[in-house]
Amino acid sequence: MDVVPAGNINRWKYPPFDAHSDEEFIYARGTLDDKGNLFTMMEALKEYLNVYGQPLRTFYVALTHDEEVGKSGAMGIAHYLSQQPFGHNGQFEFILDEGTIILEEAFPTLKNPIAIIGVAEKGSIYIEYRIEVAPGHSSMPSASTAIGILARAVDKLESTLQPSQFGRGPELSLFHGVTPYLKFPLRLVMSNIWLFGPVIQWVLSRKPGTDALQRTSTAVTLISGGEKENILPTSASATVNHRIHTADSCRKILENNRRIINDDRLVSHIKSCSEPSPISPYGKHIYAYRILEETIRQTFENDHHHPIIVVSGLMLGGTDSRSYTNLSKNLYRFSPFVYHHNDLNRLHGDNERIRHSDMQRGLNFYFHLILNNQLENIPETKLNSEL
Ligand SMILES: [Zn+2]
């Protein structure tokens, strides 16, 4: 499995590919994303085979070489699995990919950790905007050059947010799940979303991480124009990347942008587009979802004063699971690791690390997931059995 590059090595506390281990953590690129999942999953399988032997139900472990940069690996696996006995017509009971995590200190006053099962993921579109104008000499410039026109369009795209879709995607069930555990007055606000919707939207919009939950995001990622310092530029182009909320679509975003830019001289070209995923079924009546939910409780329920809250939510990044939609309609995204407030910045960032205790619990999670899948009835009691 691949990882993203380490970036500026000087900013790392330890060399990023040495897997330096101290009392509490292992530091290395890929510890959280995605080798933590990989190792705990493989260890759990080994442990399961040692303890119980061959499971009654069939599992496939799908690991790919280009999880971060492409999807040829996942598509190859999807093709192979579709030839298998359960692969026809989406008959796999469920698919679990890397994904959303367990958050601590997510809301003010909330002591309970929140485990989020990603039931959908955002789409992604890359659009190039290009402008071509007649050539001219820089001593007699016309009112707007290609670069000027393009710059104004970029400014409009950045300063005009795509509309909030709060309440139209899986983020709403996250808020419903958390509300009973909140203290007044936050609880009052959250339990009356119909009334306080605009307030919640405003609160979410104050941080990029929470704002991304409620709308399609916009990032201008490339820009180029001009050939020589004394020649008026005849063309300029910029590429913008939107991560698409489940209530939006590629077409809708293209249309929104046309209105925002409001300048017919710019020509748009879609470089690539993948629509947001469908929303997988979730709730007590879905067997696969309940197995996941109960396994999370079994593994992470260690503080009875502040029980773990398990909710469904939206995954902001893309996962391989988007290639597996033909195998099952129950696609879930979850990584069994606890994140503290600054851990999210370590993903694709500096000093990525994982707690030793999280490795143990991750292993425990996958072990119990296999075990629970052998049972006729899902246990209602909360066990916290260590290996
Ligand atoms: Zn990644």
GROMACS .gro file of C-alpha atoms and ligand atoms in nm:
model
  388
    1MET     CA    1   0.000   0.000   0.000
    2ASP     CA    2   0.118   0.347  -0.085
    3VAL     CA    3   0.148   0.659   0.130
    4VAL     CA    4   0.172   1.026   0.039
    5PRO     CA    5   0.523   1.185   0.036
    6ALA     CA    6   0.667   1.300   0.370
    7GLY     CA    7   0.691   1.668   0.271
    8ASN     CA    8   0.960   1.878   0.442
    9ILE     CA    9   1.163   1.625   0.640
   10ASN     CA   10   1.311   1.902   0.859
   11ARG     CA   11   0.975   1.958   1.018
   12TRP     CA   12   0.958   1.598   1.138
   13LYS     CA   13   1.063   1.516   1.493
   14TYR     CA   14   1.200   1.179   1.372
   15PRO     CA   15   1.284   1.053   1.020
   16PRO     CA   16   0.946   0.980   0.859
   17PHE     CA   17   1.036   0.633   0.732
   18ASP     CA   18   1.214   0.497   1.041
   19ALA     CA   19   0.899   0.425   1.245
   20HIS     CA   20   1.049   0.574   1.560
   21SER     CA   21   0.878   0.437   1.867
   22ASP     CA   22   0.869   0.608   2.205
   23GLU     CA   23   0.670   0.527   2.521
   24GLU     CA   24   0.342   0.644   2.375
   25PHE     CA   25   0.361   0.672   1.997
   26ILE     CA   26   0.505   0.532   1.676
   27TYR     CA   27   0.606   0.821   1.446
   28ALA     CA   28   0.610   0.752   1.071
   29ARG     CA   29   0.444   0.851   0.746
   30GLY     CA   30   0.142   0.626   0.703
   31THR     CA   31   0.091   0.529   1.067
   32LEU     CA   32  -0.261   0.674   1.065
   33ASP     CA   33  -0.318   0.676   0.692
   34ASP     CA   34  -0.325   0.381   0.608
   35LYS     CA   35  -0.073   0.142   0.758
   36GLY     CA   36  -0.243   0.152   1.099
   37ASN     CA   37  -0.549  -0.010   0.943
   38LEU     CA   38  -0.334  -0.248   0.742
   39PHE     CA   39  -0.131  -0.384   1.033
   40THR     CA   40  -0.415  -0.407   1.284
   41MET     CA   41  -0.633  -0.582   1.026
   42MET     CA   42  -0.367  -0.837   0.933
   43GLU     CA   43  -0.276  -0.899   1.298
   44ALA     CA   44  -0.644  -0.946   1.384
   45LEU     CA   45  -0.682  -1.204   1.108
   46LYS     CA   46  -0.375  -1.392   1.228
   47GLU     CA   47  -0.500  -1.379   1.585
   48TYR     CA   48  -0.844  -1.498   1.481
   49LEU     CA   49  -0.702  -1.794   1.292
   50ASN     CA   50  -0.489  -1.885   1.596
   51VAL     CA   51  -0.781  -1.871   1.838
   52TYR     CA   52  -1.080  -1.990   1.636
   53GLY     CA   53  -0.946  -2.129   1.309
   54GLN     CA   54  -1.120  -2.068   0.980
   55PRO     CA   55  -1.419  -1.831   1.006
   56LEU     CA   56  -1.760  -1.956   0.893
   57ARG     CA   57  -1.822  -1.656   0.676
   58THR     CA   58  -1.595  -1.553   0.392
   59PHE     CA   59  -1.386  -1.238   0.411
   60TYR     CA   60  -1.185  -1.068   0.146
   61VAL     CA   61  -0.905  -0.832   0.241
   62ALA     CA   62  -0.846  -0.579  -0.037
   63LEU     CA   63  -0.521  -0.383  -0.030
   64THR     CA   64  -0.411  -0.166  -0.321
   65HIS     CA   65  -0.091  -0.002  -0.442
   66ASP     CA   66  -0.240   0.332  -0.547
   67GLU     CA   67  -0.489   0.417  -0.275
   68GLU     CA   68  -0.359   0.775  -0.251
   69VAL     CA   69  -0.307   0.859  -0.616
   70GLY     CA   70  -0.537   0.659  -0.838
   71LYS     CA   71  -0.786   0.382  -0.848
   72SER     CA   72  -0.648   0.122  -1.088
   73GLY     CA   73  -0.576  -0.114  -0.795
   74ALA     CA   74  -0.925  -0.085  -0.650
   75MET     CA   75  -1.084  -0.119  -0.993
   76GLY     CA   76  -0.881  -0.434  -1.058
   77ILE     CA   77  -0.990  -0.580  -0.726
   78ALA     CA   78  -1.352  -0.481  -0.791
   79HIS     CA   79  -1.336  -0.660  -1.124
   80TYR     CA   80  -1.184  -0.971  -0.968
   81LEU     CA   81  -1.439  -0.978  -0.684
   82SER     CA   82  -1.728  -0.933  -0.924
   83GLN     CA   83  -1.627  -1.273  -1.074
   84GLN     CA   84  -1.648  -1.441  -0.730
   85PRO     CA   85  -1.957  -1.625  -0.602
   86PHE     CA   86  -2.081  -1.328  -0.396
   87GLY     CA   87  -1.970  -1.063  -0.639
   88HIS     CA   88  -2.268  -1.075  -0.872
   89ASN     CA   89  -2.536  -0.810  -0.834
   90GLY     CA   90  -2.391  -0.651  -0.524
   91GLN     CA   91  -2.434  -0.951  -0.296
   92PHE     CA   92  -2.152  -0.879  -0.054
   93GLU     CA   93  -2.307  -0.822   0.288
   94PHE     CA   94  -2.097  -0.512   0.338
   95ILE     CA   95  -1.769  -0.343   0.256
   96LEU     CA   96  -1.559  -0.164   0.516
   97ASP     CA   97  -1.292   0.077   0.399
   98GLU     CA   98  -1.065   0.322   0.577
   99GLY     CA   99  -1.255   0.631   0.677
  100THR     CA  100  -1.400   0.849   0.944
  101ILE     CA  101  -1.259   0.811   1.292
  102ILE     CA  102  -1.328   0.852   1.662
  103LEU     CA  103  -1.316   1.212   1.775
  104GLU     CA  104  -1.246   1.339   2.123
  105GLU     CA  105  -1.328   1.692   2.238
  106ALA     CA  106  -1.534   1.747   1.925
  107PHE     CA  107  -1.786   1.982   2.086
  108PRO     CA  108  -1.746   2.219   2.381
  109THR     CA  109  -1.846   2.053   2.713
  110LEU     CA  110  -1.886   1.711   2.547
  111LYS     CA  111  -1.680   1.445   2.727
  112ASN     CA  112  -1.801   1.150   2.522
  113PRO     CA  113  -1.590   1.031   2.230
  114ILE     CA  114  -1.779   1.025   1.900
  115ALA     CA  115  -1.727   0.737   1.657
  116ILE     CA  116  -1.836   0.834   1.310
  117ILE     CA  117  -1.923   0.567   1.055
  118GLY     CA  118  -1.887   0.721   0.711
  119VAL     CA  119  -2.198   0.626   0.515
  120ALA     CA  120  -2.113   0.848   0.219
  121GLU     CA  121  -1.818   1.032   0.076
  122LYS     CA  122  -1.779   1.353  -0.113
  123GLY     CA  123  -1.721   1.366  -0.487
  124SER     CA  124  -1.448   1.565  -0.655
  125ILE     CA  125  -1.433   1.774  -0.971
  126TYR     CA  126  -1.142   1.952  -1.140
  127ILE     CA  127  -1.248   2.235  -1.371
  128GLU     CA  128  -1.012   2.438  -1.585
  129TYR     CA  129  -1.112   2.793  -1.675
  130ARG     CA  130  -0.938   2.941  -1.977
  131ILE     CA  131  -0.945   3.284  -2.138
  132GLU     CA  132  -0.809   3.378  -2.482
  133VAL     CA  133  -0.778   3.739  -2.603
  134ALA     CA  134  -0.624   3.914  -2.906
  135PRO     CA  135  -0.248   3.980  -2.880
  136GLY     CA  136  -0.115   4.332  -2.808
  137HIS     CA  137   0.188   4.528  -2.687
  138SER     CA  138   0.228   4.600  -2.317
  139SER     CA  139   0.281   4.973  -2.390
  140MET     CA  140  -0.082   5.003  -2.505
  141PRO     CA  141  -0.279   4.766  -2.287
  142SER     CA  142  -0.654   4.730  -2.326
  143ALA     CA  143  -0.869   4.766  -2.016
  144SER     CA  144  -0.839   4.401  -1.918
  145THR     CA  145  -0.573   4.148  -2.001
  146ALA     CA  146  -0.626   3.772  -2.003
  147ILE     CA  147  -0.460   3.758  -1.661
  148GLY     CA  148  -0.678   4.036  -1.522
  149ILE     CA  149  -0.999   3.873  -1.641
  150LEU     CA  150  -0.894   3.536  -1.504
  151ALA     CA  151  -0.783   3.687  -1.172
  152ARG     CA  152  -1.125   3.847  -1.122
  153ALA     CA  153  -1.293   3.511  -1.190
  154VAL     CA  154  -1.065   3.335  -0.941
  155ASP     CA  155  -1.139   3.600  -0.680
  156LYS     CA  156  -1.513   3.555  -0.727
  157LEU     CA  157  -1.488   3.176  -0.697
  158GLU     CA  158  -1.288   3.205  -0.376
  159SER     CA  159  -1.499   3.471  -0.211
  160THR     CA  160  -1.839   3.321  -0.299
  161LEU     CA  161  -1.907   3.002  -0.105
  162GLN     CA  162  -2.103   2.722  -0.264
  163PRO     CA  163  -2.444   2.709  -0.089
  164SER     CA  164  -2.475   2.532   0.244
  165GLN     CA  165  -2.643   2.192   0.212
  166PHE     CA  166  -2.683   2.154   0.585
  167GLY     CA  167  -2.958   1.905   0.663
  168ARG     CA  168  -2.956   1.750   0.317
  169GLY     CA  169  -2.685   1.490   0.376
  170PRO     CA  170  -2.562   1.243   0.637
  171GLU     CA  171  -2.425   1.526   0.855
  172LEU     CA  172  -2.772   1.570   1.001
  173SER     CA  173  -2.774   1.225   1.163
  174LEU     CA  174  -2.441   1.311   1.324
  175PHE     CA  175  -2.601   1.608   1.495
  176HIS     CA  176  -2.909   1.410   1.598
  177GLY     CA  177  -2.685   1.142   1.751
  178VAL     CA  178  -2.477   1.388   1.951
  179THR     CA  179  -2.755   1.618   2.073
  180PRO     CA  180  -2.880   1.411   2.372
  181TYR     CA  181  -2.531   1.424   2.526
  182LEU     CA  182  -2.481   1.797   2.500
  183LYS     CA  183  -2.535   2.042   2.781
  184PHE     CA  184  -2.771   2.335   2.776
  185PRO     CA  185  -2.770   2.573   2.579
  186LEU     CA  186  -2.596   2.382   2.300
  187ARG     CA  187  -2.847   2.103   2.344
  188LEU     CA  188  -3.137   2.342   2.299
  189VAL     CA  189  -2.988   2.472   1.977
  190MET     CA  190  -2.908   2.130   1.836
  191SER     CA  191  -3.243   1.974   1.921
  192ASN     CA  192  -3.420   2.253   1.735
  193ILE     CA  193  -3.237   2.242   1.409
  194TRP     CA  194  -3.551   2.357   1.227
  195LEU     CA  195  -3.531   2.682   1.426
  196PHE     CA  196  -3.157   2.728   1.469
  197GLY     CA  197  -3.047   2.598   1.128
  198PRO     CA  198  -2.893   2.931   1.019
  199VAL     CA  199  -2.706   2.964   1.352
  200ILE     CA  200  -2.560   2.613   1.318
  201GLN     CA  201  -2.463   2.684   0.958
  202TRP     CA  202  -2.282   2.997   1.075
  203VAL     CA  203  -2.099   2.808   1.354
  204LEU     CA  204  -1.996   2.532   1.111
  205SER     CA  205  -1.868   2.788   0.861
  206ARG     CA  206  -1.614   2.928   1.107
  207LYS     CA  207  -1.370   2.637   1.068
  208PRO     CA  208  -1.266   2.479   0.735
  209GLY     CA  209  -1.296   2.129   0.887
  210THR     CA  210  -1.657   2.172   0.992
  211ASP     CA  211  -1.756   2.395   0.701
  212ALA     CA  212  -1.657   2.116   0.463
  213LEU     CA  213  -1.933   1.903   0.622
  214GLN     CA  214  -2.210   2.131   0.506
  215ARG     CA  215  -2.110   2.238   0.157
  216THR     CA  216  -1.906   2.174  -0.154
  217SER     CA  217  -1.560   2.319  -0.095
  218THR     CA  218  -1.364   2.533  -0.342
  219ALA     CA  219  -0.986   2.539  -0.388
  220VAL     CA  220  -0.801   2.704  -0.676
  221THR     CA  221  -0.505   2.474  -0.722
  222LEU     CA  222  -0.329   2.578  -1.046
  223ILE     CA  223  -0.287   2.903  -1.236
  224SER     CA  224  -0.081   3.001  -1.538
  225GLY     CA  225  -0.065   3.283  -1.794
  226GLY     CA  226   0.168   3.516  -1.979
  227GLU     CA  227   0.464   3.438  -2.206
  228LYS     CA  228   0.705   3.730  -2.169
  229GLU     CA  229   0.730   4.034  -1.945
  230ASN     CA  230   0.670   4.292  -2.225
  231ILE     CA  231   0.397   4.103  -2.414
  232LEU     CA  232   0.030   4.121  -2.323
  233PRO     CA  233  -0.086   3.774  -2.231
  234THR     CA  234  -0.319   3.619  -2.487
  235SER     CA  235  -0.427   3.334  -2.268
  236ALA     CA  236  -0.447   3.238  -1.905
  237SER     CA  237  -0.592   2.942  -1.723
  238ALA     CA  238  -0.673   2.828  -1.371
  239THR     CA  239  -0.785   2.497  -1.228
  240VAL     CA  240  -1.026   2.472  -0.940
  241ASN     CA  241  -1.096   2.163  -0.732
  242HIS     CA  242  -1.432   2.122  -0.563
  243ARG     CA  243  -1.508   1.845  -0.315
  244ILE     CA  244  -1.874   1.782  -0.381
  245HIS     CA  245  -2.133   1.745  -0.105
  246THR     CA  246  -2.376   1.453  -0.144
  247ALA     CA  247  -2.661   1.698  -0.213
  248ASP     CA  248  -2.469   1.853  -0.506
  249SER     CA  249  -2.344   1.712  -0.836
  250CYS     CA  250  -2.078   1.793  -1.094
  251ARG     CA  251  -2.338   1.958  -1.318
  252LYS     CA  252  -2.480   2.166  -1.037
  253ILE     CA  253  -2.137   2.297  -0.936
  254LEU     CA  254  -2.047   2.385  -1.296
  255GLU     CA  255  -2.375   2.577  -1.320
  256ASN     CA  256  -2.316   2.754  -0.986
  257ASN     CA  257  -1.970   2.861  -1.100
  258ARG     CA  258  -2.104   2.998  -1.428
  259ARG     CA  259  -2.335   3.223  -1.228
  260ILE     CA  260  -2.064   3.320  -0.979
  261ILE     CA  261  -1.807   3.410  -1.249
  262ASN     CA  262  -2.070   3.569  -1.474
  263ASP     CA  263  -1.828   3.626  -1.762
  264ASP     CA  264  -1.884   3.445  -2.093
  265ARG     CA  265  -1.528   3.510  -2.208
  266LEU     CA  266  -1.409   3.229  -1.982
  267VAL     CA  267  -1.437   2.877  -2.122
  268SER     CA  268  -1.472   2.589  -1.880
  269HIS     CA  269  -1.335   2.242  -1.930
  270ILE     CA  270  -1.397   1.951  -1.692
  271LYS     CA  271  -1.064   1.774  -1.642
  272SER     CA  272  -1.212   1.498  -1.430
  273CYS     CA  273  -1.518   1.442  -1.222
  274SER     CA  274  -1.637   1.182  -0.978
  275GLU     CA  275  -1.983   1.232  -0.834
  276PRO     CA  276  -2.042   1.203  -0.457
  277SER     CA  277  -2.109   0.847  -0.344
  278PRO     CA  278  -2.459   0.721  -0.279
  279ILE     CA  279  -2.557   0.726   0.090
  280SER     CA  280  -2.539   0.371   0.228
  281PRO     CA  281  -2.832   0.251   0.437
  282TYR     CA  282  -2.777   0.290   0.810
  283GLY     CA  283  -2.964   0.246   1.137
  284LYS     CA  284  -3.073  -0.033   1.372
  285HIS     CA  285  -3.253  -0.227   1.098
  286ILE     CA  286  -2.941  -0.269   0.883
  287TYR     CA  287  -2.754  -0.584   0.991
  288ALA     CA  288  -2.412  -0.477   0.863
  289TYR     CA  289  -2.441  -0.131   1.016
  290ARG     CA  290  -2.544  -0.276   1.352
  291ILE     CA  291  -2.249  -0.515   1.352
  292LEU     CA  292  -2.017  -0.222   1.301
  293GLU     CA  293  -2.191  -0.013   1.565
  294GLU     CA  294  -2.182  -0.291   1.826
  295THR     CA  295  -1.821  -0.378   1.749
  296ILE     CA  296  -1.720  -0.015   1.801
  297ARG     CA  297  -1.901  -0.009   2.137
  298GLN     CA  298  -1.745  -0.337   2.249
  299THR     CA  299  -1.398  -0.218   2.161
  300PHE     CA  300  -1.402   0.143   2.272
  301GLU     CA  301  -1.650   0.152   2.559
  302ASN     CA  302  -1.415   0.195   2.851
  303ASP     CA  303  -1.564   0.490   3.037
  304HIS     CA  304  -1.919   0.432   3.156
  305HIS     CA  305  -1.971   0.790   3.266
  306HIS     CA  306  -1.910   0.906   2.914
  307PRO     CA  307  -2.029   0.629   2.682
  308ILE     CA  308  -1.907   0.637   2.325
  309ILE     CA  309  -2.153   0.791   2.081
  310VAL     CA  310  -2.174   0.608   1.749
  311VAL     CA  311  -2.319   0.810   1.464
  312SER     CA  312  -2.321   0.804   1.087
  313GLY     CA  313  -2.155   1.084   0.899
  314LEU     CA  314  -1.997   1.216   0.582
  315MET     CA  315  -1.641   1.124   0.483
  316LEU     CA  316  -1.466   1.430   0.341
  317GLY     CA  317  -1.186   1.255   0.154
  318GLY     CA  318  -1.209   0.988  -0.114
  319THR     CA  319  -1.156   0.617  -0.049
  320ASP     CA  320  -1.116   0.306  -0.261
  321SER     CA  321  -1.471   0.210  -0.169
  322ARG     CA  322  -1.600   0.427  -0.454
  323SER     CA  323  -1.476   0.153  -0.688
  324TYR     CA  324  -1.676  -0.113  -0.500
  325THR     CA  325  -2.029   0.020  -0.545
  326ASN     CA  326  -2.122  -0.272  -0.773
  327LEU     CA  327  -2.032  -0.527  -0.502
  328SER     CA  328  -2.261  -0.413  -0.221
  329LYS     CA  329  -2.494  -0.129  -0.133
  330ASN     CA  330  -2.365  -0.133   0.226
  331LEU     CA  331  -2.039   0.057   0.194
  332TYR     CA  332  -1.898   0.194   0.517
  333ARG     CA  333  -1.586   0.393   0.592
  334PHE     CA  334  -1.434   0.372   0.937
  335SER     CA  335  -1.084   0.368   1.088
  336PRO     CA  336  -1.077   0.237   1.447
  337PHE     CA  337  -0.850   0.508   1.588
  338VAL     CA  338  -0.904   0.789   1.835
  339TYR     CA  339  -0.812   1.137   1.714
  340HIS     CA  340  -0.738   1.424   1.947
  341HIS     CA  341  -0.782   1.782   1.835
  342ASN     CA  342  -0.453   1.827   1.647
  343ASP     CA  343  -0.423   1.475   1.506
  344LEU     CA  344  -0.623   1.555   1.192
  345ASN     CA  345  -0.344   1.791   1.078
  346ARG     CA  346  -0.102   1.501   1.091
  347LEU     CA  347  -0.284   1.322   0.808
  348HIS     CA  348  -0.079   1.403   0.498
  349GLY     CA  349   0.105   1.646   0.733
  350ASP     CA  350   0.414   1.642   0.954
  351ASN     CA  351   0.485   1.410   1.246
  352GLU     CA  352   0.214   1.159   1.165
  353ARG     CA  353   0.195   0.917   1.456
  354ILE     CA  354  -0.019   0.650   1.618
  355ARG     CA  355  -0.058   0.553   1.984
  356HIS     CA  356   0.056   0.205   2.084
  357SER     CA  357  -0.273   0.171   2.270
  358ASP     CA  358  -0.463   0.260   1.952
  359MET     CA  359  -0.285  -0.015   1.762
  360GLN     CA  360  -0.401  -0.259   2.028
  361ARG     CA  361  -0.758  -0.133   2.015
  362GLY     CA  362  -0.758  -0.130   1.635
  363LEU     CA  363  -0.654  -0.495   1.639
  364ASN     CA  364  -0.929  -0.563   1.893
  365PHE     CA  365  -1.183  -0.391   1.671
  366TYR     CA  366  -1.109  -0.596   1.361
  367PHE     CA  367  -1.090  -0.916   1.567
  368HIS     CA  368  -1.436  -0.858   1.712
  369LEU     CA  369  -1.570  -0.754   1.377
  370ILE     CA  370  -1.480  -1.094   1.235
  371LEU     CA  371  -1.612  -1.266   1.547
  372ASN     CA  372  -1.943  -1.078   1.548
  373ASN     CA  373  -1.995  -1.169   1.185
  374GLN     CA  374  -2.002  -1.537   1.284
  375LEU     CA  375  -2.291  -1.485   1.524
  376GLU     CA  376  -2.655  -1.547   1.441
  377ASN     CA  377  -2.760  -1.272   1.679
  378ILE     CA  378  -2.567  -0.957   1.746
  379PRO     CA  379  -2.490  -0.922   2.119
  380GLU     CA  380  -2.683  -0.648   2.297
  381THR     CA  381  -2.461  -0.651   2.604
  382LYS     CA  382  -2.155  -0.437   2.608
  383LEU     CA  383  -1.849  -0.655   2.643
  384ASN     CA  384  -1.506  -0.510   2.667
  385SER     CA  385  -1.300  -0.818   2.616
  386GLU     CA  386  -0.929  -0.778   2.564
  387LEU     CA  387  -0.733  -1.027   2.360
  388ZN      ZN  388  -0.431   0.961   0.260
   0.00000   0.00000   0.00000
